[in-house]
Coordinates of C-alpha atoms in Angstrom, one line a residue:
M1254 CA 0.0 224.5 -78.6
L1255 CA -2.5 225.5 -75.9
R1256 CA -0.5 228.3 -75.8
E1257 CA -1.5 228.9 -79.8
C1258 CA -5.2 228.2 -78.7
V1259 CA -5.1 230.5 -76.1
E1260 CA -3.9 233.6 -78.3
I1261 CA -6.3 233.0 -81.1
F1262 CA -9.4 233.0 -78.8
T1263 CA -8.0 236.6 -77.4
E1264 CA -7.8 237.7 -80.3
I1265 CA -11.5 237.4 -80.9
Y1266 CA -12.6 238.2 -77.1
N1267 CA -10.3 241.7 -77.3
E1268 CA -12.7 242.0 -80.7
K1269 CA -15.8 241.3 -79.1
G1270 CA -15.8 241.8 -75.8
E1271 CA -16.6 239.5 -72.5
R1272 CA -20.1 238.8 -74.2
F1273 CA -17.6 236.4 -76.4
I1274 CA -18.1 234.2 -73.8
T1275 CA -21.6 235.3 -71.8
D1276 CA -23.5 234.9 -75.1
S1277 CA -22.9 230.9 -74.6
Y1278 CA -23.7 231.2 -71.4
E1279 CA -25.8 228.6 -69.6
L1280 CA -27.3 229.4 -65.9
E1281 CA -28.0 226.7 -63.4
P1282 CA -31.2 225.6 -63.1
G1283 CA -32.6 227.5 -60.2
D1284 CA -34.1 231.3 -58.0
Y1285 CA -32.7 234.1 -59.0
F1286 CA -33.3 237.5 -57.5
I1287 CA -32.5 240.9 -58.6
V1288 CA -31.5 243.7 -55.5
K1289 CA -32.9 246.8 -56.7
S1290 CA -30.8 249.6 -54.7
D1291 CA -34.0 250.2 -52.6
G1292 CA -33.7 246.9 -51.7
S1293 CA -36.5 245.7 -53.2
Y1294 CA -36.8 242.8 -55.2
R1295 CA -37.5 240.4 -58.6
H1296 CA -37.9 236.8 -58.6
I1297 CA -37.0 234.5 -62.0
K1298 CA -37.3 231.2 -62.0
I1299 CA -34.8 229.6 -64.6
E1300 CA -35.8 225.7 -64.7
R1301 CA -34.6 222.9 -66.0
T1302 CA -34.7 222.3 -70.3
K1303 CA -33.9 220.3 -72.8
K1304 CA -30.3 222.4 -73.9
T1305 CA -31.2 222.7 -77.2
E1306 CA -34.8 224.6 -76.5
E1307 CA -32.5 226.4 -73.9
N1308 CA -30.2 227.6 -75.8
S1309 CA -32.9 228.8 -78.9
N1310 CA -35.8 229.9 -76.5
R1311 CA -33.4 231.7 -73.7
R1312 CA -33.2 235.4 -75.3
T1313 CA -36.4 235.4 -74.8
I1314 CA -36.2 236.0 -71.1
G1315 CA -36.2 239.9 -70.5
D1316 CA -33.5 239.1 -67.3
Y1317 CA -31.3 236.2 -69.1
E1318 CA -28.5 238.6 -70.2
Y1319 CA -28.1 240.1 -67.3
L1320 CA -27.9 237.4 -65.0
A1321 CA -26.1 235.9 -67.2
E1322 CA -23.0 238.1 -67.2
R1323 CA -22.9 238.8 -63.6
D1324 CA -23.2 234.9 -63.2
Y1325 CA -20.2 234.3 -64.9
L1326 CA -18.3 237.1 -63.3
S1327 CA -19.6 235.7 -59.4
R1328 CA -18.7 231.8 -59.6
L1329 CA -15.9 230.5 -57.8
L1330 CA -12.9 229.2 -59.9
D1331 CA -13.8 225.8 -58.4
M1332 CA -15.0 224.5 -54.8
N1333 CA -10.9 224.9 -53.4
K1334 CA -11.1 228.1 -53.8
P1335 CA -14.2 229.9 -51.7
I1336 CA -14.1 233.3 -50.1
D1337 CA -15.7 230.9 -47.3
G1338 CA -13.9 228.8 -45.6
K1339 CA -16.8 226.5 -45.1
K1340 CA -17.6 226.3 -48.8
Q1341 CA -20.9 226.6 -48.4
I1342 CA -21.6 230.6 -49.7
H1343 CA -20.5 230.1 -53.8
S1344 CA -20.7 233.7 -55.3
N1345 CA -17.1 235.4 -55.0
N1346 CA -18.1 239.0 -54.4
Y1347 CA -20.0 241.8 -52.1
L1348 CA -22.5 242.1 -55.3
S1349 CA -24.1 238.5 -55.5
F1350 CA -24.3 235.5 -53.0
F1351 CA -24.4 232.2 -53.9
V1352 CA -26.4 229.6 -51.7
K1353 CA -28.4 225.5 -52.2
N1354 CA -31.9 225.7 -51.3
N1355 CA -31.2 222.8 -49.1
V1356 CA -28.4 224.4 -47.1
L1357 CA -30.6 227.4 -45.9
S1358 CA -33.1 224.9 -44.8
E1359 CA -30.4 222.6 -43.2
K1360 CA -27.5 224.2 -41.9
K1361 CA -28.7 227.7 -41.0
K1362 CA -26.4 228.0 -37.5
E1363 CA -23.8 227.1 -39.6
L1364 CA -24.8 229.4 -43.0
E1365 CA -25.7 232.6 -40.2
E1366 CA -21.6 232.3 -39.1
S1367 CA -20.4 231.6 -43.1
V1368 CA -21.9 235.1 -43.7
E1369 CA -20.1 236.6 -41.0
K1370 CA -17.2 235.2 -41.7
Y1371 CA -18.0 235.0 -45.7
Y1372 CA -18.5 239.6 -44.9
E1373 CA -16.2 240.3 -43.0
I1374 CA -13.1 238.7 -45.5
L1375 CA -14.9 240.7 -48.5
K1376 CA -14.1 244.0 -46.6
N1377 CA -10.5 243.0 -45.6
P1378 CA -9.0 240.2 -48.0
F1379 CA -6.1 240.5 -46.0
L1380 CA -7.7 238.5 -43.0
K1381 CA -7.6 235.7 -46.6
Y1382 CA -4.5 236.7 -48.0
D1383 CA -2.1 237.7 -44.9
K1384 CA 1.1 236.5 -45.7
G1385 CA 3.9 235.4 -48.6
E1386 CA 3.1 235.5 -51.6
K1387 CA -0.4 235.5 -51.4
K1388 CA -0.5 238.9 -48.9
R1389 CA 1.9 240.4 -52.1
V1390 CA 0.0 239.6 -54.6
Y1391 CA -2.8 241.1 -53.2
T1392 CA -1.1 244.1 -52.1
Q1393 CA 0.0 244.9 -55.3
L1394 CA -3.6 244.3 -57.0
E1395 CA -5.2 246.4 -54.2
E1396 CA -2.8 249.2 -55.4
K1397 CA -4.4 248.9 -59.0
L1398 CA -8.3 248.5 -58.3
G1399 CA -8.4 250.3 -54.6
K1400 CA -9.5 249.3 -51.1
P1401 CA -12.7 247.9 -51.2
S1402 CA -15.8 249.6 -50.1
E1403 CA -17.3 248.9 -46.3
E1404 CA -19.8 250.9 -46.6
K1405 CA -21.2 249.3 -49.8
I1406 CA -20.1 245.6 -48.4
Q1407 CA -22.5 246.5 -45.3
K1408 CA -25.3 247.8 -46.9
N1409 CA -25.4 243.9 -48.5
Q1410 CA -25.1 242.3 -45.8
E1411 CA -27.6 243.2 -44.1
W1412 CA -30.2 243.1 -47.1
I1413 CA -28.6 239.2 -47.2
K1414 CA -30.0 238.8 -43.3
T1415 CA -32.8 240.4 -43.2
N1416 CA -34.0 238.7 -46.1
L1417 CA -32.9 235.3 -46.9
Y1418 CA -35.0 233.8 -44.4
K1419 CA -37.9 235.9 -46.1
I1420 CA -37.2 234.4 -50.2
K1421 CA -36.4 231.0 -48.9
E1422 CA -40.3 231.0 -47.7
E1423 CA -41.4 232.1 -51.5
I1424 CA -39.2 229.0 -53.0
K1425 CA -40.0 225.4 -53.0
D1426 CA -37.5 222.9 -51.3
G1427 CA -35.4 221.4 -53.0
K1428 CA -31.1 221.2 -53.7
E1429 CA -30.7 223.8 -56.8
Y1430 CA -29.5 227.0 -55.8
V1431 CA -30.4 230.2 -55.0
K1432 CA -28.9 233.1 -56.5
I1433 CA -28.5 236.8 -55.4
F1434 CA -27.6 240.0 -57.5
F1435 CA -27.6 243.7 -56.1
D1436 CA -27.6 246.1 -59.1
E1437 CA -24.6 247.6 -59.9
D1438 CA -23.0 248.4 -63.2
I1439 CA -21.1 245.6 -64.7
E1440 CA -17.4 247.7 -64.6
E1441 CA -18.2 247.4 -60.9
Y1442 CA -19.0 243.3 -61.0
K1443 CA -15.9 243.2 -63.1
K1444 CA -13.5 245.1 -60.5
E1445 CA -14.5 242.8 -57.7
N1446 CA -14.3 239.5 -60.0
E1447 CA -10.4 240.5 -60.8
R1448 CA -10.1 241.0 -56.7
Y1449 CA -11.2 238.0 -56.5
V1450 CA -9.5 235.9 -59.6
I1451 CA -6.5 237.5 -59.5
P1452 CA -4.8 235.6 -56.0
N1453 CA -6.5 232.5 -57.3
I1454 CA -5.7 232.1 -60.7
Y1455 CA -2.8 230.4 -59.9
N1456 CA -2.4 226.9 -58.7
S1457 CA -1.2 227.2 -56.0
V1458 CA 1.5 230.4 -55.1
D1459 CA 3.7 228.2 -53.6
Y1460 CA 4.8 228.2 -57.5
N1461 CA 4.9 231.1 -58.0
V1462 CA 7.8 232.2 -58.6
I1463 CA 9.3 236.7 -59.6
I1464 CA 11.5 237.0 -62.4
N1465 CA 12.8 240.4 -63.9
D1466 CA 9.9 241.8 -61.5
E1467 CA 6.7 239.8 -62.7
T1468 CA 5.1 236.9 -61.1
Y1469 CA 4.7 234.1 -62.8
G1470 CA 2.9 230.8 -61.2
L1471 CA 1.6 227.6 -62.2
P1472 CA -2.2 228.2 -64.3
N1473 CA -5.3 226.1 -62.0
N1474 CA -7.1 225.3 -65.5
N1475 CA -6.8 221.3 -66.9
L1476 CA -4.1 220.8 -64.1
N1477 CA -3.7 219.1 -61.2
L1478 CA 0.0 219.9 -58.6
N1479 CA 0.2 219.4 -55.5
S1480 CA 2.5 217.5 -52.6
K1481 CA 0.0 213.8 -53.7
K1482 CA 0.9 214.4 -57.4
P1483 CA 4.6 215.2 -57.4
Y1484 CA 4.9 212.8 -61.6
L1485 CA 3.7 216.4 -63.3
E1486 CA 6.5 218.3 -62.5
N1487 CA 9.3 218.8 -65.2
K1488 CA 12.4 217.2 -63.5
T1489 CA 14.3 218.9 -65.7
R1490 CA 14.3 221.8 -64.6
K1491 CA 16.1 223.2 -61.1
E1492 CA 15.1 223.6 -57.4
K1493 CA 11.3 225.2 -57.2
Y1494 CA 11.3 225.7 -61.4
T1495 CA 9.6 222.0 -61.6
V1496 CA 6.2 222.3 -62.1
P1497 CA 5.2 222.0 -66.0
Y1498 CA 4.7 225.6 -67.3
L1499 CA 4.5 228.9 -65.9
L1500 CA 2.9 231.8 -67.4
N1501 CA 2.9 235.7 -66.0
E1502 CA -1.0 237.5 -64.3
E1503 CA -1.9 238.2 -67.5
E1504 CA -0.7 234.6 -69.6
V1505 CA -3.2 233.2 -66.8
F1506 CA -5.7 235.5 -67.2
K1507 CA -6.4 234.6 -71.1
Q1508 CA -5.5 230.9 -70.1
K1509 CA -8.6 231.0 -67.7
K1510 CA -11.1 233.7 -69.8
F1511 CA -10.1 230.4 -73.0
F1512 CA -11.4 228.2 -70.0
D1513 CA -14.5 229.5 -69.1
Y1514 CA -15.5 229.6 -73.4
I1515 CA -14.8 225.6 -73.4
Y1516 CA -16.6 225.3 -69.9
N1517 CA -19.9 226.7 -71.2
M1518 CA -19.3 224.6 -74.9
A1519 CA -19.0 221.2 -72.8
N1520 CA -22.5 222.4 -71.2
S1521 CA -23.8 223.3 -74.7
G1522 CA -23.0 220.0 -75.4
K1523 CA -20.4 221.5 -78.2
R1524 CA -17.1 219.2 -77.1
N1525 CA -16.3 218.9 -80.3
I1526 CA -13.5 222.6 -80.8
Y1527 CA -11.5 223.6 -83.9
I1528 CA -10.0 226.6 -83.9
S1529 CA -8.5 228.1 -87.0
S1530 CA -4.6 229.3 -87.3
D1531 CA -5.7 230.7 -90.5
K1532 CA -9.6 232.6 -90.6
K1533 CA -8.6 233.0 -86.7
E1534 CA -12.0 231.7 -85.7
I1535 CA -13.4 228.7 -83.1
I1536 CA -16.0 226.6 -84.5
P1537 CA -17.8 224.5 -81.4
L1538 CA -19.4 221.7 -82.9
G1539 CA -21.8 218.0 -81.8
N1540 CA -20.1 214.8 -81.7
R1541 CA -22.9 214.3 -84.7
E1542 CA -21.0 218.0 -86.1
S1543 CA -18.4 218.0 -88.7
L1544 CA -17.1 221.5 -90.2
S1545 CA -18.3 222.3 -94.0
D1546 CA -15.5 223.7 -95.1
D1547 CA -11.6 222.6 -95.5
F1548 CA -10.1 223.6 -92.1
T1549 CA -5.9 224.2 -91.1
G1550 CA -6.0 224.8 -86.8
Y1551 CA -6.2 222.9 -83.9
Y1552 CA -8.5 220.5 -82.9
L1553 CA -10.1 219.9 -78.8
R1554 CA -11.9 217.2 -77.7
I1555 CA -13.6 218.9 -73.9
R1556 CA -15.4 217.6 -71.0
K1557 CA -17.0 219.2 -68.3
D1558 CA -15.7 218.6 -64.8
K1559 CA -18.4 220.2 -62.2
S1560 CA -17.8 223.9 -62.6
E1561 CA -14.6 223.4 -65.0
S1562 CA -13.5 222.3 -68.0
A1563 CA -11.4 219.5 -69.3
I1564 CA -9.0 218.6 -72.7
E1565 CA -8.9 215.4 -73.1
R1566 CA -7.2 215.4 -76.3
Y1567 CA -6.0 217.6 -78.3
D1568 CA -4.5 217.2 -82.6
I1569 CA -2.8 219.5 -84.9
I1570 CA -5.3 219.1 -88.7
P1571 CA -3.0 220.1 -91.0
N1572 CA -5.2 219.6 -93.5
Y1573 CA -8.8 218.7 -92.8
K1574 CA -10.6 217.8 -96.2
A1575 CA -14.4 218.6 -95.9
K1576 CA -15.2 217.0 -99.7
I1577 CA -15.0 213.5 -100.5
Y1578 CA -13.3 212.8 -104.4
P1579 CA -14.2 211.2 -106.0
E1580 CA -17.8 211.5 -104.9
I1581 CA -19.0 208.2 -104.0
K1582 CA -21.9 207.2 -105.6
I1583 CA -24.8 204.9 -104.0
L1584 CA -25.3 201.7 -106.4
D1585 CA -27.1 198.7 -105.8
C1586 CA -24.1 196.7 -107.4
L1587 CA -26.4 192.7 -106.1
G1588 CA -29.5 193.6 -106.9
N1589 CA -31.9 193.3 -104.6
G1590 CA -32.0 196.2 -102.4
E1591 CA -35.9 196.9 -102.5
N1592 CA -36.4 197.4 -98.6
S1593 CA -33.2 199.3 -98.3
K1594 CA -32.2 201.9 -95.8
L1595 CA -29.5 203.1 -98.2
E1596 CA -30.4 206.1 -100.8
Y1597 CA -29.5 204.3 -104.1
G1598 CA -28.0 206.3 -106.8
I1599 CA -27.1 209.9 -105.3
S1600 CA -23.7 210.9 -104.2
I1601 CA -22.4 211.2 -100.7
S1602 CA -19.4 213.7 -101.6
K1603 CA -18.9 215.3 -98.0
N1604 CA -17.1 213.9 -95.4
F1605 CA -20.1 214.2 -92.7
E1606 CA -22.7 212.6 -95.3
L1607 CA -20.6 209.2 -95.1
A1608 CA -19.7 209.3 -91.4
A1609 CA -23.8 209.8 -90.7
R1610 CA -24.1 206.1 -93.0
L1611 CA -21.5 204.9 -91.0
N1612 CA -22.8 205.7 -88.5
S1613 CA -26.6 204.6 -89.0
L1614 CA -25.7 201.7 -91.6
L1615 CA -22.9 200.2 -89.4
F1616 CA -23.3 200.8 -86.0
D1617 CA -26.8 202.0 -85.4
G1618 CA -26.8 205.5 -84.4
R1619 CA -23.6 204.4 -81.8
L1620 CA -20.4 205.1 -83.7
Y1621 CA -20.3 208.9 -82.3
G1622 CA -20.2 207.7 -78.9
M1623 CA -18.6 204.5 -79.5
I1624 CA -15.1 206.6 -80.8
F1625 CA -15.1 208.5 -77.3
G1626 CA -15.7 205.2 -75.1
E1627 CA -18.0 206.6 -73.9
L1628 CA -20.7 204.4 -74.6
E1629 CA -21.6 200.6 -74.2
V1630 CA -22.3 197.4 -76.9
F1631 CA -23.4 194.8 -75.5
D1632 CA -22.2 192.7 -79.3
E1633 CA -19.3 192.2 -78.9
R1634 CA -18.7 191.8 -82.4
I1635 CA -19.8 195.6 -83.0
R1636 CA -17.6 196.1 -79.9
N1637 CA -14.0 195.0 -80.2
V1638 CA -14.4 196.1 -84.3
A1639 CA -15.4 199.8 -82.8
N1640 CA -12.3 199.6 -80.0
R1641 CA -9.9 198.1 -83.1
Y1642 CA -10.6 200.7 -85.0
R1643 CA -11.9 203.4 -82.9
E1644 CA -9.0 206.2 -84.1
I1645 CA -9.4 205.6 -87.6
F1646 CA -12.9 207.0 -87.5
F1647 CA -12.0 209.4 -85.1
E1648 CA -9.3 210.7 -88.1
L1649 CA -12.1 210.3 -90.3
I1650 CA -15.0 211.9 -89.1
Y1651 CA -13.4 214.5 -87.2
K1652 CA -9.9 215.5 -88.5
G1653 CA -10.9 214.3 -91.8
D1654 CA -8.6 212.3 -92.9
M1655 CA -9.6 209.1 -95.3
K1656 CA -6.3 207.0 -95.2
K1657 CA -6.4 205.7 -92.9
F1658 CA -10.3 204.2 -93.3
A1659 CA -9.0 204.1 -97.1
D1660 CA -6.3 201.1 -95.6
N1661 CA -9.1 199.4 -93.5
Y1662 CA -12.7 200.1 -94.8
K1663 CA -13.0 196.3 -95.9
E1664 CA -12.1 195.0 -93.0
I1665 CA -14.8 197.2 -90.8
F1666 CA -17.5 195.6 -93.5
L1667 CA -16.8 192.6 -93.6
E1668 CA -16.4 192.2 -89.9
L1669 CA -20.2 193.9 -89.5
I1670 CA -21.7 191.9 -92.4
K1671 CA -20.6 188.3 -91.3
N1672 CA -22.3 190.4 -87.4
S1673 CA -25.5 190.9 -89.7
L1674 CA -25.8 187.6 -90.7
C1675 CA -25.8 185.6 -87.5
K1676 CA -28.9 187.2 -86.6
K1677 CA -32.2 186.2 -87.8
D1678 CA -33.6 188.9 -90.3
Y1679 CA -30.6 191.1 -90.9
I1680 CA -30.2 190.0 -94.1
T1681 CA -30.8 193.1 -95.6
E1682 CA -29.0 195.3 -93.5
A1683 CA -26.5 192.6 -94.8
Y1684 CA -27.1 193.6 -98.2
D1685 CA -27.1 197.5 -97.5
M1686 CA -23.4 196.8 -95.8
F1687 CA -22.1 194.9 -98.7
N1688 CA -23.6 197.4 -101.2
L1689 CA -21.7 200.6 -99.1
M1690 CA -18.9 198.6 -98.7
T1691 CA -18.6 198.4 -102.5
S1692 CA -19.4 201.6 -103.6
I1693 CA -16.8 203.7 -101.3
D1694 CA -14.6 200.5 -103.0
D1695 CA -14.7 201.9 -106.2
S1696 CA -14.3 205.8 -105.2
I1697 CA -11.2 204.9 -103.1
K1698 CA -9.8 202.9 -106.1
K1699 CA -10.6 205.5 -108.5
E1700 CA -8.6 208.2 -106.5
R1701 CA -5.8 205.8 -106.7
G1702 CA -6.1 204.9 -110.7
M1703 CA -6.9 201.2 -109.5
T1704 CA -9.3 199.6 -111.5
V1705 CA -12.9 199.3 -110.1
S1706 CA -14.9 196.4 -109.0
R1707 CA -16.1 193.9 -111.5
H1708 CA -18.8 192.5 -109.3
Q1709 CA -21.8 193.1 -112.3
E1710 CA -19.3 192.4 -115.1
I1711 CA -18.0 188.6 -112.4
K1712 CA -22.7 188.3 -112.3
E1713 CA -22.6 188.9 -116.0
K1714 CA -20.8 186.5 -117.2
F1715 CA -21.8 183.4 -115.2
R1716 CA -25.2 184.4 -116.1
N1717 CA -23.7 184.0 -119.7
M1718 CA -22.1 180.9 -118.6
F1719 CA -25.3 179.4 -117.1
E1720 CA -27.1 179.8 -120.6
T1721 CA -24.6 179.4 -123.2
G1722 CA -23.0 176.6 -121.6
V1723 CA -19.3 178.4 -122.3
G1724 CA -16.6 179.4 -119.8
E1725 CA -14.3 179.0 -116.9
I1726 CA -13.3 180.4 -113.8
E1727 CA -9.8 182.5 -115.1
N1728 CA -9.4 184.5 -112.3
D1729 CA -9.7 184.8 -107.7
E1730 CA -12.6 187.1 -108.3
E1731 CA -14.7 184.6 -110.0
Y1732 CA -14.1 181.9 -108.2
F1733 CA -15.0 183.0 -104.7
F1734 CA -18.1 184.7 -106.4
A1735 CA -18.6 181.3 -107.2
L1736 CA -18.2 179.4 -104.1
G1737 CA -20.7 182.4 -102.5
Q1738 CA -23.4 181.3 -105.1
L1739 CA -23.0 177.2 -104.4
A1740 CA -23.7 178.3 -100.8
K1741 CA -26.3 179.9 -101.3
F1742 CA -28.2 177.5 -103.2
L1743 CA -26.8 174.7 -101.3
I1744 CA -28.2 176.1 -97.8
S1745 CA -31.6 177.5 -99.6
R1746 CA -32.1 173.3 -100.0
N1747 CA -32.9 173.5 -96.2
K1748 CA -36.4 172.3 -95.6
I1749 CA -36.2 173.9 -92.4
T1750 CA -39.7 176.2 -92.0
V1751 CA -37.7 179.3 -90.1
K1752 CA -34.6 179.9 -92.1
T1753 CA -31.3 181.7 -91.0
H1754 CA -27.6 181.6 -92.0
E1755 CA -25.9 179.8 -89.8
L1756 CA -24.8 177.9 -92.4
A1757 CA -23.6 180.8 -94.4
I1758 CA -21.6 181.3 -90.6
R1759 CA -19.9 178.1 -91.1
V1760 CA -18.8 178.7 -94.6
I1761 CA -17.2 182.7 -94.5
E1762 CA -16.2 182.3 -91.5
N1763 CA -13.1 179.9 -92.3
R1764 CA -10.1 181.6 -92.7
D1765 CA -8.2 179.9 -95.9
V1766 CA -9.0 177.7 -98.7
E1767 CA -9.3 174.6 -98.2
G1768 CA -11.6 174.3 -95.0
L1769 CA -13.7 176.6 -97.0
K1770 CA -13.9 174.1 -100.2
R1771 CA -14.5 171.1 -97.3
E1772 CA -17.4 173.6 -95.9
I1773 CA -18.9 173.8 -99.5
Y1774 CA -18.2 169.7 -99.9
K1775 CA -20.1 168.9 -96.8
L1776 CA -23.0 171.4 -97.6
F1777 CA -23.3 168.9 -100.8
R1778 CA -23.2 165.9 -99.3
K1779 CA -26.1 166.9 -96.8
Y1780 CA -28.2 168.2 -99.8
A1781 CA -27.6 166.0 -102.1
Y1782 CA -30.8 164.1 -102.2
D1783 CA -32.5 167.1 -103.1
I1784 CA -30.7 168.2 -106.3
G1785 CA -32.2 166.8 -110.0
F1786 CA -29.1 164.6 -111.8
Y1787 CA -29.5 167.1 -114.7
S1788 CA -29.3 170.0 -112.9
T1789 CA -27.8 171.7 -115.6
K1790 CA -26.7 175.6 -114.0
F1791 CA -25.7 173.9 -111.0
N1792 CA -23.9 171.0 -112.5
T1793 CA -22.2 173.0 -114.3
L1794 CA -20.9 176.1 -111.6
Y1795 CA -20.1 172.9 -109.5
E1796 CA -18.2 171.5 -112.1
R1797 CA -16.4 175.2 -112.7
V1798 CA -15.2 175.0 -109.0
L1799 CA -13.5 171.8 -108.9
G1800 CA -11.6 172.7 -112.6
Y1801 CA -10.4 175.4 -111.0
E1802 CA -7.5 175.9 -108.0
A1803 CA -7.3 179.3 -106.4
E1804 CA -4.3 181.0 -106.3
S1805 CA -3.6 182.6 -103.2
E1806 CA -4.3 180.9 -100.1
K1807 CA -6.2 183.4 -98.4
I1808 CA -9.6 183.8 -98.9
N1809 CA -11.0 186.9 -100.6
M1810 CA -14.3 187.5 -97.9
D1811 CA -15.7 190.7 -100.2
R1812 CA -16.0 188.0 -103.4
L1813 CA -17.3 185.5 -101.6
L1814 CA -19.8 187.3 -99.7
G1815 CA -20.8 189.1 -103.2
G1816 CA -21.6 185.6 -104.3
Y1817 CA -23.7 184.7 -101.4
L1818 CA -25.6 187.4 -100.8
A1819 CA -26.2 188.1 -104.6
D1820 CA -29.7 186.9 -105.8
S1821 CA -28.9 183.4 -106.7
L1822 CA -28.2 182.9 -110.4
I1823 CA -28.8 179.4 -110.6
Y1824 CA -32.9 180.4 -109.5
E1825 CA -33.1 182.6 -112.0
K1826 CA -34.6 182.7 -114.9
S1827 CA -32.8 182.8 -118.8
P1828 CA -34.8 185.1 -121.3
K1829 CA -36.2 181.9 -123.2
E1830 CA -36.9 180.1 -119.8
E1831 CA -39.2 183.2 -119.2
N1832 CA -41.1 183.0 -122.9
E1833 CA -41.3 179.0 -122.1
A1834 CA -42.7 179.4 -119.2
N1835 CA -44.8 182.3 -120.3
N1836 CA -46.2 180.4 -123.3
E1837 CA -47.4 177.4 -121.1
T1838 CA -48.9 179.8 -118.5
R1839 CA -50.8 180.9 -121.8
E1840 CA -51.6 177.5 -123.3
T1841 CA -53.3 176.2 -120.1
N1842 CA -55.5 179.5 -120.1
G1843 CA -56.3 178.7 -123.1
E1844 CA -57.1 175.1 -123.1
E1845 CA -59.2 175.4 -119.4
N1846 CA -61.3 178.7 -121.1
E1847 CA -62.1 175.9 -123.9

């Protein structure tokens, strides 16, 4: 799959050129110097800023593009492949010189020795590539590029020796980079970059082989194979061909460019990379961003390791669906959403819209971090839900596949609704969760050709039952709704000043119907003293519950919670009772006026 991704990248790279990489390149904070041919220089300070601000404003810095292109071509492949053996100089060619600010202050003598060695090797690379495969590779490369210019290298070396500590006096102490660039055409930078990259681009020349006069080796990117990691070897290959996979120089150079690109993306916070197989485009996105259109291709989750990029996971996406069908219409089925975070009456039609609401309502903005295991959650129940269903949320949000979510959403919601009820003053959050769950339920059932939620219908049935005294519980859905209503009413008789949902948790945490019935009976015994003998609505409800036997031994938790979270129908006044109350008020007011 990596090969296909690299090929798509290469098509775009060949069309757009090096700017495809450098346009997204982030300069590290530090002091940058551009040295003109006459030895004069300009000092540019790159500050550490927020990525979003820097991305939007950096092009206003006149030298940023100039520096970004040359910085990219001058950096080391990794810290294990320096020109300077002591790893104090971090550039790769004679046109640039990178050193940490504190090294200038603390290791002057050692740095002077490193400078001599650095330029000595640049003048004569065979000092570094002196034998075996290294020598063969560089010899071929020098035939293509020509010998390095000792005159130019000597000139730049003299400038560094004369001016390095002078410019140190212009800058503050610190541990950021001091980077010096000699003003030269970008093509010269590219040539000298190739002089460094080609001999070092493979993981180790020890694994190189010659096939039909062409060099093949193990790429350096995203993989480390050495004597301490023999388990990465491919044991099905014979003799020295035990490395996982081999690339020729052209292929490995393409792959290097690809990893440079995704390094830039990781550095800017866009760690989700979509590579379209049909449109031949690359779409980098942050954790909270989603594809706006349907998609077919590859997904990469990337990270930045020091100066390198790595692929954490990859997936083939056969059919990302950006739209949700049917739309999810947000309904207030409980009828008590005055302080809701949800916008009732609107429709959710896009995958990313659903993701945003799940993130905000269920996980208090932490969902994206939890999916990738990058965020510590201290609420045990939420942490358990995140761990158990992490892959399902990933499939929904980043692969556009609702199937697994549609099969598990109720378990997720019900667990988190119960969690909200465990907390003081979180009842509105529980209402919102239930309403969103029911709205999603309707959409999924429509898509599957099933009967949608009967919540409002069930409420209306019990409302009529209380008014007329006629009607029976006919199925388990109505039965568990009635139990939820009973629990709510009985718990409301508690006389404590600060009411919590602790008693409700004892009800809804039951695992079977018999346990649930016992808990309801305990509440009845506890608060029976406070329920009038002629409380018609309560008697009607309790009588219907006692007269029904559940068909299933499993509790219908969404109906039970729906009954508990809905406004109590026992306390609700019928139109007739409202009229009588209004008449009494008018009569009382009339007597007082007389």
